[in-house]
Short mmCIF file of C-alpha atoms in Angstrom, two decimals:
data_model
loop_
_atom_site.label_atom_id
_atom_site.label_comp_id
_atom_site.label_asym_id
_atom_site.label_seq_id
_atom_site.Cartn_x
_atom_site.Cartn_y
_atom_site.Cartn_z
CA UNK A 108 -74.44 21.79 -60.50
CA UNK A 109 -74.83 23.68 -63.78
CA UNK A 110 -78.34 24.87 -63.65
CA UNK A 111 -78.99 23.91 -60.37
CA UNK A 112 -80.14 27.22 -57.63
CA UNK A 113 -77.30 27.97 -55.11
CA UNK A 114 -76.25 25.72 -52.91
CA UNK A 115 -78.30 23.07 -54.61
CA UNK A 116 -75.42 21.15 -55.36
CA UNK A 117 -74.58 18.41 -52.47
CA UNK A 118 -77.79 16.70 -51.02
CA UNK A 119 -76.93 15.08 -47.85
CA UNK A 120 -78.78 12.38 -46.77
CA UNK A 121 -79.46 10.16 -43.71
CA UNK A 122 -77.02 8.02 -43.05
CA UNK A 123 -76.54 4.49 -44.99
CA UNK A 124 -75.28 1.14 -44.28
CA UNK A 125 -71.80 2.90 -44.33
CA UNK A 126 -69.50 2.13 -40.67
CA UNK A 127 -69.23 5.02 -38.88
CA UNK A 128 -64.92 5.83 -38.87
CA UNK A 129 -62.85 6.74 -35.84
CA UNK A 130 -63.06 10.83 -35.44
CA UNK A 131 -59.95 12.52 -35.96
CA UNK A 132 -57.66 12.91 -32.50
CA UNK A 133 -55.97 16.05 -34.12
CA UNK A 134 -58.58 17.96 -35.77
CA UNK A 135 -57.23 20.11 -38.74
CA UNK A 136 -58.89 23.23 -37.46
CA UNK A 137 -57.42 25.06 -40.66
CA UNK A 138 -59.57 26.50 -43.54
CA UNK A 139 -57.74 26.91 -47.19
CA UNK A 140 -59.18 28.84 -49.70
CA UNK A 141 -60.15 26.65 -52.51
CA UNK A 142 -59.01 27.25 -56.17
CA UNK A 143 -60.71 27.50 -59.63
CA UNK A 144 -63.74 29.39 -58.06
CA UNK A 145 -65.42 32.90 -58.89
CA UNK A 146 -68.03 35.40 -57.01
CA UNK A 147 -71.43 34.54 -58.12
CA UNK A 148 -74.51 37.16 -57.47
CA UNK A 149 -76.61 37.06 -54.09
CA UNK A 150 -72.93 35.50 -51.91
CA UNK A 151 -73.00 32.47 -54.23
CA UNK A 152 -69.95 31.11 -55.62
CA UNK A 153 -69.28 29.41 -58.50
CA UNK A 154 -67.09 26.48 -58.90
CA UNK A 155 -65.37 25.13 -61.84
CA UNK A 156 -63.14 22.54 -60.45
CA UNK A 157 -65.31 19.39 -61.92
CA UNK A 158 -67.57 19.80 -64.98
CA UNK A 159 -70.58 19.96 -62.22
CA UNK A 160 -69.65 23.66 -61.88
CA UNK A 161 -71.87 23.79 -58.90
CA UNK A 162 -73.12 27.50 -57.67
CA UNK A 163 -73.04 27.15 -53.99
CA UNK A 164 -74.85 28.92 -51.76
CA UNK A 165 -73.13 30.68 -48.36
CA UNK A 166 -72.90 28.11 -45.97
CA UNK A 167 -73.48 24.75 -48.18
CA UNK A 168 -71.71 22.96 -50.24
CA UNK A 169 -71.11 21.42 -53.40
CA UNK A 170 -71.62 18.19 -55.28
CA UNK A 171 -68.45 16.68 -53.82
CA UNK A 172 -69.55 17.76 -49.94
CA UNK A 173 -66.18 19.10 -49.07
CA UNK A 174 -65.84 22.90 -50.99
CA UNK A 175 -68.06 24.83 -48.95
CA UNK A 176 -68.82 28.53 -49.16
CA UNK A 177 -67.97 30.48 -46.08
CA UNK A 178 -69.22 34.70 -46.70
CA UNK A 179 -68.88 34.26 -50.24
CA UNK A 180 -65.27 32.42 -50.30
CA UNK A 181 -64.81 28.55 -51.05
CA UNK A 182 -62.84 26.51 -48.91
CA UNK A 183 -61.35 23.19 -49.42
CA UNK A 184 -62.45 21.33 -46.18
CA UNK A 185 -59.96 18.28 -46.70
CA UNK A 186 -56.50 20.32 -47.43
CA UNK A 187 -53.72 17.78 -45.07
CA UNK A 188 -56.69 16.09 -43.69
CA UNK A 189 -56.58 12.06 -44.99
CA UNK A 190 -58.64 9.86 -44.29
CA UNK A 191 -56.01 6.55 -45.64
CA UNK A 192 -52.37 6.84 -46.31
CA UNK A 193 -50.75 3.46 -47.54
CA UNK A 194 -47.95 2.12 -49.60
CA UNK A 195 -48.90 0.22 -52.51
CA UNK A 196 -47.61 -1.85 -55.73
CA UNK A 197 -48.25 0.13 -58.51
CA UNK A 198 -49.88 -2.25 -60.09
CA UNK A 199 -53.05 -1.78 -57.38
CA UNK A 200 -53.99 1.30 -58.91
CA UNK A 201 -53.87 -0.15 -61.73
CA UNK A 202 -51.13 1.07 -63.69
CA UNK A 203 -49.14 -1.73 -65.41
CA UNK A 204 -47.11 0.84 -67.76
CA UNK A 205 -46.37 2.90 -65.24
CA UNK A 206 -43.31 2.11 -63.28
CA UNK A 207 -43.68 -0.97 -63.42
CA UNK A 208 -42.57 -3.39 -60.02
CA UNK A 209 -42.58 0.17 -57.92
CA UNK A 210 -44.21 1.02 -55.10
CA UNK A 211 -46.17 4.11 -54.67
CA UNK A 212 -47.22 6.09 -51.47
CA UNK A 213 -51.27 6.59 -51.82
CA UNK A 214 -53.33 9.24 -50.10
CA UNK A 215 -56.57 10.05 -50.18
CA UNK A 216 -59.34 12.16 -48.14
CA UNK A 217 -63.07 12.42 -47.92
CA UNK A 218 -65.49 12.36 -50.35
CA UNK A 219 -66.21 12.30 -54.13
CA UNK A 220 -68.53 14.35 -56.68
CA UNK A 221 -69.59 11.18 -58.46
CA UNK A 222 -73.07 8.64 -56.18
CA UNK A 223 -71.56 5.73 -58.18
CA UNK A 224 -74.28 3.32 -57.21
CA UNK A 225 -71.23 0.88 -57.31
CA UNK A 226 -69.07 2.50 -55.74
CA UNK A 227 -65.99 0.04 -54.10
CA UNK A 228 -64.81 2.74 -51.44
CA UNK A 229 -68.21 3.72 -50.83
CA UNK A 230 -67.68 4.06 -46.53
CA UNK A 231 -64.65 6.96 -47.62
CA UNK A 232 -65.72 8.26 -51.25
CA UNK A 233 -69.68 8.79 -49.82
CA UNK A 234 -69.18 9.68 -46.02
CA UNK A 235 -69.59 13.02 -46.22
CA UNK A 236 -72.51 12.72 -48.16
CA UNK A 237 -74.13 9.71 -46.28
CA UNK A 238 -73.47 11.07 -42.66
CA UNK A 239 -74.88 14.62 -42.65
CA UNK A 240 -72.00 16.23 -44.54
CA UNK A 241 -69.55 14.86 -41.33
CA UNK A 242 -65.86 15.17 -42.77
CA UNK A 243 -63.21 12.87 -41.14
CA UNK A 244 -59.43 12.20 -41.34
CA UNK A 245 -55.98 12.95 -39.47
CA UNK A 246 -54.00 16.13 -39.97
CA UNK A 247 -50.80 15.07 -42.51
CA UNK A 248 -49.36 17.51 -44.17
CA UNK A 249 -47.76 17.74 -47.43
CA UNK A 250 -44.07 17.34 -46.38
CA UNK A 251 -45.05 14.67 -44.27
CA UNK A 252 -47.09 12.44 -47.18
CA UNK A 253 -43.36 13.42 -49.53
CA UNK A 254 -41.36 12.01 -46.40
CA UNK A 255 -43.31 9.03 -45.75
CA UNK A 256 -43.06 7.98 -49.90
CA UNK A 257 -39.29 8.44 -49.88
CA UNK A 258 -38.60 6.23 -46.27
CA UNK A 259 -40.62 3.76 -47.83
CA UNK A 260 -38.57 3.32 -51.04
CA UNK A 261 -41.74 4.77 -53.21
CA UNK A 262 -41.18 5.78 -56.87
CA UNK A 263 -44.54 7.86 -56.71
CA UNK A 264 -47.02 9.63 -54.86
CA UNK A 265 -50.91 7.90 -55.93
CA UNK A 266 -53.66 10.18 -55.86
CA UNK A 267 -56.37 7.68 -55.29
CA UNK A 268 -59.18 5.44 -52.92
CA UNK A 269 -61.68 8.42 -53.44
CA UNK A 270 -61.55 10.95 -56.18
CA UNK A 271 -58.37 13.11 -55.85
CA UNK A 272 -59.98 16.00 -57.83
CA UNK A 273 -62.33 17.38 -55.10
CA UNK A 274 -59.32 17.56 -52.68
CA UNK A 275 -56.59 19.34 -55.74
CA UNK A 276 -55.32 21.31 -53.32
CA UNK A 277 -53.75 18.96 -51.05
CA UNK A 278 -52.95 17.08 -54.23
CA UNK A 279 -51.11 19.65 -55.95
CA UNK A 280 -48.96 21.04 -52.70
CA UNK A 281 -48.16 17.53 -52.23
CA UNK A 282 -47.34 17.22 -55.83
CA UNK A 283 -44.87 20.33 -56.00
CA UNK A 284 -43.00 18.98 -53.33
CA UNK A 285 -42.53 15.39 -54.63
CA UNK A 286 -41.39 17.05 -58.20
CA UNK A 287 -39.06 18.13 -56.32
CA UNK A 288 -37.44 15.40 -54.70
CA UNK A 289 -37.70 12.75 -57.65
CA UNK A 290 -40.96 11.23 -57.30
CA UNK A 291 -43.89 10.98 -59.98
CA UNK A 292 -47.31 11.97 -59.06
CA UNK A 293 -50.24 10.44 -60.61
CA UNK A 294 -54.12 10.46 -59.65
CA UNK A 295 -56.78 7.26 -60.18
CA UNK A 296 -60.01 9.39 -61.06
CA UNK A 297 -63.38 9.34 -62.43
CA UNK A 298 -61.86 11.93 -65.05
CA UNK A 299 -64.68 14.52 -64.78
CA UNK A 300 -62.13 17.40 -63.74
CA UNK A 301 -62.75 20.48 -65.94
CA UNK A 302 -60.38 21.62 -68.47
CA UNK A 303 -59.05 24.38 -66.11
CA UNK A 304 -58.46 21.80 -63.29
CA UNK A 305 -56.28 19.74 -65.95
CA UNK A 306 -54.07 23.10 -66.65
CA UNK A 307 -53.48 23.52 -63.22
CA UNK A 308 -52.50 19.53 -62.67
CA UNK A 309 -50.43 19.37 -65.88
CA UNK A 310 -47.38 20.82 -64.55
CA UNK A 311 -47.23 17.88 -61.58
CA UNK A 312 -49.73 15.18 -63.20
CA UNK A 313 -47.16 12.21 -64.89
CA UNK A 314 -49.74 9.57 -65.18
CA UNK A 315 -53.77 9.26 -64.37
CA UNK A 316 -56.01 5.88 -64.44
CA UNK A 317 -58.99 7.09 -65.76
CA UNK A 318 -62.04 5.23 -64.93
CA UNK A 319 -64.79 4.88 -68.45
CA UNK A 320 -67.47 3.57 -66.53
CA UNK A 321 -69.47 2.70 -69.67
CA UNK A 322 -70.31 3.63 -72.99
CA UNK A 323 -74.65 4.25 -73.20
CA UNK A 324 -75.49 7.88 -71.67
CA UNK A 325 -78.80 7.31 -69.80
CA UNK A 326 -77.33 3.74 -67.83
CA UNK A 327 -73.86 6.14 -66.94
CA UNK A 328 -76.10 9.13 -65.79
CA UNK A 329 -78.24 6.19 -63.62
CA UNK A 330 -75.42 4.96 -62.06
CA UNK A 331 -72.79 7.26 -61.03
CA UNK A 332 -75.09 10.63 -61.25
CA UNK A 333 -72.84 12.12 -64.16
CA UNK A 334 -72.03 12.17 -67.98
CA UNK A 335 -69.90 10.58 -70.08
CA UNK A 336 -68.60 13.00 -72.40
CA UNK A 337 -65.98 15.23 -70.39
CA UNK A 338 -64.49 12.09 -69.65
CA UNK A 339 -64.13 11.16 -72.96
CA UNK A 340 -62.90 14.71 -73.60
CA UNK A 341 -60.40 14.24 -70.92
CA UNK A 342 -58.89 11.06 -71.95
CA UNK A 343 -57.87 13.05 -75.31
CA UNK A 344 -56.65 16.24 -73.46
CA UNK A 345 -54.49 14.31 -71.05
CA UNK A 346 -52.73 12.19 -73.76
CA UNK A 347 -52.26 15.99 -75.82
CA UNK A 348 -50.87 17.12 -72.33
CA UNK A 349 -48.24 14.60 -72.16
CA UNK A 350 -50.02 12.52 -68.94
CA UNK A 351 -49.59 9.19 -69.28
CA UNK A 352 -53.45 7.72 -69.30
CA UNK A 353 -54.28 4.26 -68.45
CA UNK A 354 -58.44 3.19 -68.16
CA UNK A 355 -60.36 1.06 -66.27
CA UNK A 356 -63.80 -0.46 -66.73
CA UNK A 357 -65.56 -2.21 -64.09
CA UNK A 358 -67.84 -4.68 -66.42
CA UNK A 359 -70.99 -4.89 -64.52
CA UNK A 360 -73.54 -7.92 -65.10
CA UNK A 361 -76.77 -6.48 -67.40
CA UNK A 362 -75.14 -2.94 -67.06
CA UNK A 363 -72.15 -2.41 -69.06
CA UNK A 364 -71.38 -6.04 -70.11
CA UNK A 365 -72.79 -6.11 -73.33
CA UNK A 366 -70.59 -6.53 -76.99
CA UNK A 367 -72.37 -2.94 -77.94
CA UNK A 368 -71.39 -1.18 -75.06
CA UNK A 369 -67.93 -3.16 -74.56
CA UNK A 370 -67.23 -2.41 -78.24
CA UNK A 371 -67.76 1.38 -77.77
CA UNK A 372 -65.48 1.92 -75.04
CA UNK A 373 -62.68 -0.01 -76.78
CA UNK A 374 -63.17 1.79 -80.35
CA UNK A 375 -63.14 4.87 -78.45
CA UNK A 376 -59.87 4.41 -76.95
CA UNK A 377 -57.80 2.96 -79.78
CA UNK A 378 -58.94 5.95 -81.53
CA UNK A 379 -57.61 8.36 -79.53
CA UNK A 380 -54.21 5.75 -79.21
CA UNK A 381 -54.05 2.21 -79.41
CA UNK A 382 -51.43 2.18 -77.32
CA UNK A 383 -53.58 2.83 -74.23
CA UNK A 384 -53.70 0.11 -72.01
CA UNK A 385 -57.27 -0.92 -70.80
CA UNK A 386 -58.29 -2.63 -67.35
CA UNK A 387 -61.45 -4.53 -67.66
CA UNK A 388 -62.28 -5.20 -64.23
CA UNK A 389 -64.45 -8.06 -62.98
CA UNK A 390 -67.64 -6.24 -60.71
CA UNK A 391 -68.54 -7.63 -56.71
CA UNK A 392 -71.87 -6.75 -55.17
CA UNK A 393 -71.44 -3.51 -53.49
CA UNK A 394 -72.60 -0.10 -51.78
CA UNK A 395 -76.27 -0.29 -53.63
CA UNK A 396 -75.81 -2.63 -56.28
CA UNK A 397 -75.50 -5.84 -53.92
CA UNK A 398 -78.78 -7.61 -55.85
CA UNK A 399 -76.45 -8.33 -58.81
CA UNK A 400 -73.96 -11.08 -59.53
CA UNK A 401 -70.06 -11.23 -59.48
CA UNK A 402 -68.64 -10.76 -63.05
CA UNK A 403 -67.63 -14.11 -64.89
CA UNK A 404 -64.76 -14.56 -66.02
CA UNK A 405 -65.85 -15.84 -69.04
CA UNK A 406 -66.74 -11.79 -69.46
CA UNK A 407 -63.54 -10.52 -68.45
CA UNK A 408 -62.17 -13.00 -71.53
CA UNK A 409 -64.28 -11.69 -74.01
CA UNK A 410 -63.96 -7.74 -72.80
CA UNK A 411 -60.11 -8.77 -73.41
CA UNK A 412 -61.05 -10.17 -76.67
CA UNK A 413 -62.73 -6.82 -77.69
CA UNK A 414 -60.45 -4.98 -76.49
CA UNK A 415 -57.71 -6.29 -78.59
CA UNK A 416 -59.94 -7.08 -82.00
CA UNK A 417 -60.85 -3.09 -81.59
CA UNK A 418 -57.15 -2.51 -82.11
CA UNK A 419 -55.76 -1.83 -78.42
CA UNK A 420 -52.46 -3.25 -77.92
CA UNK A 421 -52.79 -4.27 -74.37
CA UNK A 422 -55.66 -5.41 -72.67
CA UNK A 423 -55.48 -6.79 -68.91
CA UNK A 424 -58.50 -8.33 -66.85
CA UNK A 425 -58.97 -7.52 -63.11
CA UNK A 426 -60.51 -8.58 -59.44
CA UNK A 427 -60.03 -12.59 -61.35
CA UNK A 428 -58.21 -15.38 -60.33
CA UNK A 429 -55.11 -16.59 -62.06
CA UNK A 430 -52.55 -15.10 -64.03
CA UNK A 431 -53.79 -15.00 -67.79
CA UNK A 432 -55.00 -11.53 -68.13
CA UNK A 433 -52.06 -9.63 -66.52
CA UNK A 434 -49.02 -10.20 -68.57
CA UNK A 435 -47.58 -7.78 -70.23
CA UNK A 436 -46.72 -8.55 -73.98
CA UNK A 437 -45.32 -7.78 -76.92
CA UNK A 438 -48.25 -6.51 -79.52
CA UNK A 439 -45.99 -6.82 -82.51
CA UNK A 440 -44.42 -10.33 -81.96
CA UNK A 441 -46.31 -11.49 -78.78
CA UNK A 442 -42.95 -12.39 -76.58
CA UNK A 443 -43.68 -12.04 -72.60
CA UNK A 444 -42.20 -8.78 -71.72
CA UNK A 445 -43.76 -8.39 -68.09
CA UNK A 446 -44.98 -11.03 -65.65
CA UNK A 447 -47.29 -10.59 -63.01
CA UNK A 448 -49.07 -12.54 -60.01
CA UNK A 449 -51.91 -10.75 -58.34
CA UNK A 450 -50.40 -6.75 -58.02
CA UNK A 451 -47.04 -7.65 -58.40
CA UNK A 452 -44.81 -7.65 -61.38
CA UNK A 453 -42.26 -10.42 -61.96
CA UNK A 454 -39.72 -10.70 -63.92
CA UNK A 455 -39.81 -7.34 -67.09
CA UNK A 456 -37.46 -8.22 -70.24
CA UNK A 457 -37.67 -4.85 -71.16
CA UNK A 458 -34.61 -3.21 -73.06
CA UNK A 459 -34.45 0.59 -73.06
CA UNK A 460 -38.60 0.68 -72.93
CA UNK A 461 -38.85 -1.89 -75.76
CA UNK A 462 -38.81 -5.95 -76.58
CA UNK A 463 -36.06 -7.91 -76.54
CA UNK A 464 -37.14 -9.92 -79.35
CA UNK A 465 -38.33 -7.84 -82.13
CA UNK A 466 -37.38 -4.85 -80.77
CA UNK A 467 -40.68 -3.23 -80.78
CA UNK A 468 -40.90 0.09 -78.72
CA UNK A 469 -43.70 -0.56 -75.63
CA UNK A 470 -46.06 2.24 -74.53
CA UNK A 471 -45.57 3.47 -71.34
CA UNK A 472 -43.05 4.98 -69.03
CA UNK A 473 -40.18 2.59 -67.43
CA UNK A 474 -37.76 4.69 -66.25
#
C-alpha cells in the first residue's frame, strides 16, 4: 500500500478456519495484463486500481492477493476464472431501486483488498489470502457469463460475493459485452476503487451498492484494514457520474450501532441526495467476529428511524424477519408503491417511475 516497501502489500498467512474449495478441473492457464498500473524503480510496479495503490515487488502481490507482478508487468490472476456464478433476485444484492422484481446473473472470483474482520463471504473474499496466496475457480469466459444471463431471463449482470474491483478486468470485458446485448451491469463493492478505476467503469457501471461500513475512522481502520474517506468520496463521484448508488450498513453490536455513529452515516448520505436508498443490515457472528451477538431488531428499527429523521427518503432493514422494513413507499404521501417478502418484490404500483397517488416521481431506475 501507499508507503508500504515493494511487494509489502498482501501478507499471506497460514491458513484459517476457512473450508478448503474444490480445485479447478480446467485450470485457466492464461495470464492478462492488468490495467491502471505503472513501472515503478528497482522492477516494482505500482498500482492504482484501489486507493491502496500498492508498489509490488517482482514476484508478489498486492493487497487484494490476485495482481501480481511478473518481470515488472502486473497481471490480473482471476481474468474468466470464477469462483460462483448464480442467478439472483435483485433484491439479494440489495438493490430495491434497481430493476425492481428482475433477476440478475452474479459472478464473482477470488479475493478482496479489504480483512473485514466481519467479513460474510469470508471462505471466497479471504482465500487467497488465508491459504498461502492459492487462487481457485473454473475457466468462464466473458461471452459465456453474457449467455448464461440472457438464457436465464436476467435483466443484469451483478458484480458481487467478493469485491468486483480487484478482478475489473473480467468485470469490464464482461460488461462491454452485456451493453451490448441489453443488459445492465452493476457491482456490490466496498467502494474503495480509485478515481481512475471509476473512469474506466463509468462507461459500463449503471448501478453500484456501496457498502459504508461505519462512520468513526479508528473502529473502520480496525475492522476492515482501510479508510473511510474514498468511500465517502466515491459515493459523491458515482452519483456526479450518473451510477445509480444504493448503500448498505451492516449495524454491528458495540461497533457501529450507536445513535452517533448511525447518525453520521445517514447525514452523510442525505447530503449528498436524499434520495439514496439505505440498507441497514442486521450483523450474524462471523469469520473473526463470532464472540459478538446477532443484531436486534429493535436496532434495525431505530437505524430505520435515523435514517429517515436525517432526511433519507427510503430506508429498508436487512438479514430480519418479517416484512416491515422492505416496502417500498411513497416519501411524499406514504402510499405502498413496492411490496416485498424476503428478496422478492410483489406487487409495484409504479406509473412511469412515480406514485399512483400523489404522483410523486420515485428515485431509482424502473425501466
Amino acid at each position: 500500500a501507499a508507503g508500504r516497501g515493494p511487494g509489502d502489500a498482501c501478507r499471506i498467512t497460514a491458513a484459517s478456519g476457512a473450508e478448503p474449495r474444490g480445485r479447478n478441473p480446467r485450470p485457466n492457464k492464461t495470464m492478462k495484463e492488468a490495467i491502471l498500473w505503472r513501472k515503478g524503480g528497482g522492477g516494482a510496479v505500482d498500482c492504482f486500481l484501489c486507493e491502496f495503490r500498492c508498489r509490488i515487488a517482482d514476484g508478489k502481490r498486492g493487497m487484494c492477493c490476485v495482481r501480481e507482478n511478473r518481470g515488472g508487468t502486473l497481471y490480473t490472476l482471476v481474468y474468466e476464472r470464477a469462483i460462483s456464478a448464480a442467478v439472483d433476485p435483485i433484491e439479494k444484492k440489495p438493490f430495491y431501486h434497481f430493476l425492481p422484481g428482475s433477476d440478475s446473473f452474479s459472478v464473482a472470483t477470488v479475493g478482496c483488498n479489504f480483512r473485514c474482520l466481519h467479513c460474510q463471504n469470508w471462505r471466497i473474499a479471504q482465500l487467497p489470502r488465508d491459504h498461502g496466496g492459492e487462487i481457485e475457480g473454473e475457466t468462464l469466459p466473458c461471452g459465456e457469463v453474457v449467455e448464461s444471463a440472457l438464457r436465464n431471463g436476467c435483466a443484469s449482470v451483478s458484480y458481487t460475493y467478493t469485491e468486483p474491483t480487484v478482478f475489473i478486468e473480467y468485470a469490464l470485458g464482461i460488461a462491454a459485452l452485456a451493453k451490448g446485448r441489453g443488459l445492465r451491469n452493476n457491482f456490490v463493492t466496498n467502494g474503495y476503487m480509485t478515481p481512475e478505476a471509476l473512469d474506466a467503469l463509468q462507461p459500463v457501471l449503471d448501478a453500484a451498492n456501496v457498502d459504508l461500513k461505519g462512520f468513526d475512522e479508528a473502529r473502520h481502520r480496525r475492522r476492515t484494514g482501510a479508510g473511510i474517506e474514498p468511500v465517502k468520496r466515491n459515493i459523491r463521484l458515482m452519483r456526479e457520474k450518473g451510477i445509480w448508488v444504493e448503500v448498505t450498513t451492516l449495524v454491528i453490536p458495540t461497533e457501529n450501532d450507536s445513535d452517533t455513529e448511525l447518525s453520521g452515516i445517514a447525514r452523510f448520505l442525505s447530503s449528498v441526495d436524499p434520495g439514496i436508498p439505505w440498507h441497514v443490515s442486521a450483523f450474524h457472528p462471523s469469520y473473526r467476529m463470532t464472540g459478538l451477538p446477532r443484531t436486534p431488531i429493535e436496532t434495525i428499527r431505530r437505524a430505520c428511524r435515523i435514517g429517515r429523521d436525517a432526511g433519507l427518503r427510503y430506508v429498508y432493514g436487512g438479514n430480519v424477519p418479517g416484512g416491515e422494513f422492505g416496502d417500498t413507499r411513497c416519501y411524499s404521501c406514504g402510499a405502498t408503491l413496492i411490496s416485498r417478502a424476503g428478496f422478492r418484490a410483489g406487487g409495484n404500483r409504479l406509473r412511469d417511475g412515480a406514485c399512483p397517488e400523489c404522483g410523486a416521481k420515485i428515485d431509482g431506475v424502473f425501466k
